[in-house]
GROMACS .gro file of C-alpha atoms in nm:
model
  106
    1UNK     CA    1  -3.065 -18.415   2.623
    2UNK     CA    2  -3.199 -18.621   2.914
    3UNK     CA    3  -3.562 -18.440   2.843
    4UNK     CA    4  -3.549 -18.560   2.485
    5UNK     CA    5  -3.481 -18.910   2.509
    6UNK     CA    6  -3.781 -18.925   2.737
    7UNK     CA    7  -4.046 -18.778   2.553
    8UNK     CA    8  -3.886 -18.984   2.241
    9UNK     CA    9  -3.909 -19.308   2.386
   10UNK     CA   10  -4.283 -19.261   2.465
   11UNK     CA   11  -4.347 -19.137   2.143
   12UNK     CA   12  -4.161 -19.430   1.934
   13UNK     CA   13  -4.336 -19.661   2.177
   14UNK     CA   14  -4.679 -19.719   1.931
   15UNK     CA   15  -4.772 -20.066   2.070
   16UNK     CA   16  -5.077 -20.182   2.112
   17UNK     CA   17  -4.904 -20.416   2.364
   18UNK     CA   18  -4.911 -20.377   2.765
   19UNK     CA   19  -4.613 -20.255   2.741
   20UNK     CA   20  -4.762 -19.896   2.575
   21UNK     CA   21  -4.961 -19.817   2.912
   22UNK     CA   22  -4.678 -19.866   3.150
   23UNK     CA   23  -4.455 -19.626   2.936
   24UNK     CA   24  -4.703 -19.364   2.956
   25UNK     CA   25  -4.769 -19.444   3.289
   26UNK     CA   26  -4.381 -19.355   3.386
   27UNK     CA   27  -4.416 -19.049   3.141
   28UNK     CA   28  -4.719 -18.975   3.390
   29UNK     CA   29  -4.459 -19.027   3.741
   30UNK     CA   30  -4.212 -18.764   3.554
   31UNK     CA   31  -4.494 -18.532   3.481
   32UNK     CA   32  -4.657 -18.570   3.853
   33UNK     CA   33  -4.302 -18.552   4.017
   34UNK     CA   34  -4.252 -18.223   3.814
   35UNK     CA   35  -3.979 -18.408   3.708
   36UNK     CA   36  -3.724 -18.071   3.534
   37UNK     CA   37  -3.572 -18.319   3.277
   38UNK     CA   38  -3.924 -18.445   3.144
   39UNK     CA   39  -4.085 -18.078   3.209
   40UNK     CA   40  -3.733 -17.934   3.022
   41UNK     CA   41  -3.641 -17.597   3.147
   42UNK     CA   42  -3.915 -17.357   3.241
   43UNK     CA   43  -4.187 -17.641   3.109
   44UNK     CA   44  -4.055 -17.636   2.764
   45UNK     CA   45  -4.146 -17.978   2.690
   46UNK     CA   46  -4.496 -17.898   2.800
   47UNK     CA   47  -4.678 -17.890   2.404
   48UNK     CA   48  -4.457 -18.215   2.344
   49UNK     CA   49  -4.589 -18.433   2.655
   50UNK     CA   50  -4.937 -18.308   2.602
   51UNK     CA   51  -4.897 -18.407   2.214
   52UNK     CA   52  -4.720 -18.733   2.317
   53UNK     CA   53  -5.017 -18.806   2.572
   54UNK     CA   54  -5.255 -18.733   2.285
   55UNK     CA   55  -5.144 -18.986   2.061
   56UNK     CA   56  -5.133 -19.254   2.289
   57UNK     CA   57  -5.520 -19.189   2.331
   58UNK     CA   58  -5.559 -19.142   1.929
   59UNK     CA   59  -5.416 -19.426   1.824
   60UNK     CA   60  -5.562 -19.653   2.149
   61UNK     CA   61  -5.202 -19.758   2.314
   62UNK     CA   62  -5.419 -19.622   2.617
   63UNK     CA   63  -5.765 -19.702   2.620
   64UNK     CA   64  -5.974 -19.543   2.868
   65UNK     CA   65  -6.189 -19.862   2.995
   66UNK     CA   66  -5.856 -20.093   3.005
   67UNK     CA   67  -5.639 -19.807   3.180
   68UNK     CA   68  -5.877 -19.617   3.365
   69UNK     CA   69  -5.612 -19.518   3.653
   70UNK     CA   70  -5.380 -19.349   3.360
   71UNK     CA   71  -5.658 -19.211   3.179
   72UNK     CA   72  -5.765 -18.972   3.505
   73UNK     CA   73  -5.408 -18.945   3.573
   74UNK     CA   74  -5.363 -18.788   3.240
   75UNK     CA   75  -5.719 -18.622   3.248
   76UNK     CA   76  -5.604 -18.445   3.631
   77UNK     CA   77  -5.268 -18.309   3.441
   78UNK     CA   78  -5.482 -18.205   3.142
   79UNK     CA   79  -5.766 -18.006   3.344
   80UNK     CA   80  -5.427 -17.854   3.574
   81UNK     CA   81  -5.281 -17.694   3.241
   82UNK     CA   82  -5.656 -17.612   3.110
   83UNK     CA   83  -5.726 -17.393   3.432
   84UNK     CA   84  -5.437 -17.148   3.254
   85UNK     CA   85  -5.617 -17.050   2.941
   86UNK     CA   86  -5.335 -16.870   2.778
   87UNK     CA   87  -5.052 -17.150   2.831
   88UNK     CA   88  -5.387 -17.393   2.717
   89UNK     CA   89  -5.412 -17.221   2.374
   90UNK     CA   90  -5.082 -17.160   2.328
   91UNK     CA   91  -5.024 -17.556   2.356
   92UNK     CA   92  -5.307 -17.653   2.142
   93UNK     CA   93  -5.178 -17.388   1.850
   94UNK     CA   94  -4.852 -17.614   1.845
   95UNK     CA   95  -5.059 -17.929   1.793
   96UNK     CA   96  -5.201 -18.089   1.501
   97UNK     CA   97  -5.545 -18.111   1.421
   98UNK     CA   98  -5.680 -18.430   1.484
   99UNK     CA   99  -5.499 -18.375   1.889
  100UNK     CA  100  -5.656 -18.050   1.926
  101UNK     CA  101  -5.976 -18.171   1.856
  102UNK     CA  102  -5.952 -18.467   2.086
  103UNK     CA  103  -5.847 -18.247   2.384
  104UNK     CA  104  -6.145 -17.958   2.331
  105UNK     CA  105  -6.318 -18.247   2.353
  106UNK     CA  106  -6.183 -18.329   2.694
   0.00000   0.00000   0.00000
């Protein structure tokens, strides 16, 4: 599906390069544009944008002082799905550790 391919090509998209920011930053246009293939039917895709989002801070394709416009982009979408504290832990329980500590960080 149309939802998958997205959220696959962020994820396969590891590079340190400039081209790592820009694909999270289009991630970050579906995502704002409440975009129903990225957000899959009734958000389904939800746990697997947050987790892609996640990695790309983990493993430093987006780096908060180079990126600073997509790191409050993704920190305003973050603090919009924290404000529901039930679809919040629900999300974190499908993530794995080393994501869920990063966000309760957050």
């Amino acid at each position: 599906s149309a939802s998958t391919f997205t959220i696959k090509a962020v994820v396969s998209t590891q590079s340190t390069g400039e081209e790592g920011p820009t694909v999270y930053g289009f991630l970050m246009d579906l995502v704002e544009a409440n975009n129903q293939h990225a957000m899959g039917k009734n958000n389904a895709n939800l746990p697997n944008i947050v987790k892609v989002l996640a990695e790309g801070i983990i493993n430093k394709t987006i780096r908060a002082e180079e990126d600073a416009e997509l790191m409050s982009r993704i920190q305003v979408f973050m603090s919009s799905i924290q404000s529901n504290e039930h679809l919040w832990s629900a999300i974190l329980l499908q993530l794995p550790e080393t994501h869920q500590v990063l966000l309760r960080q957050s």
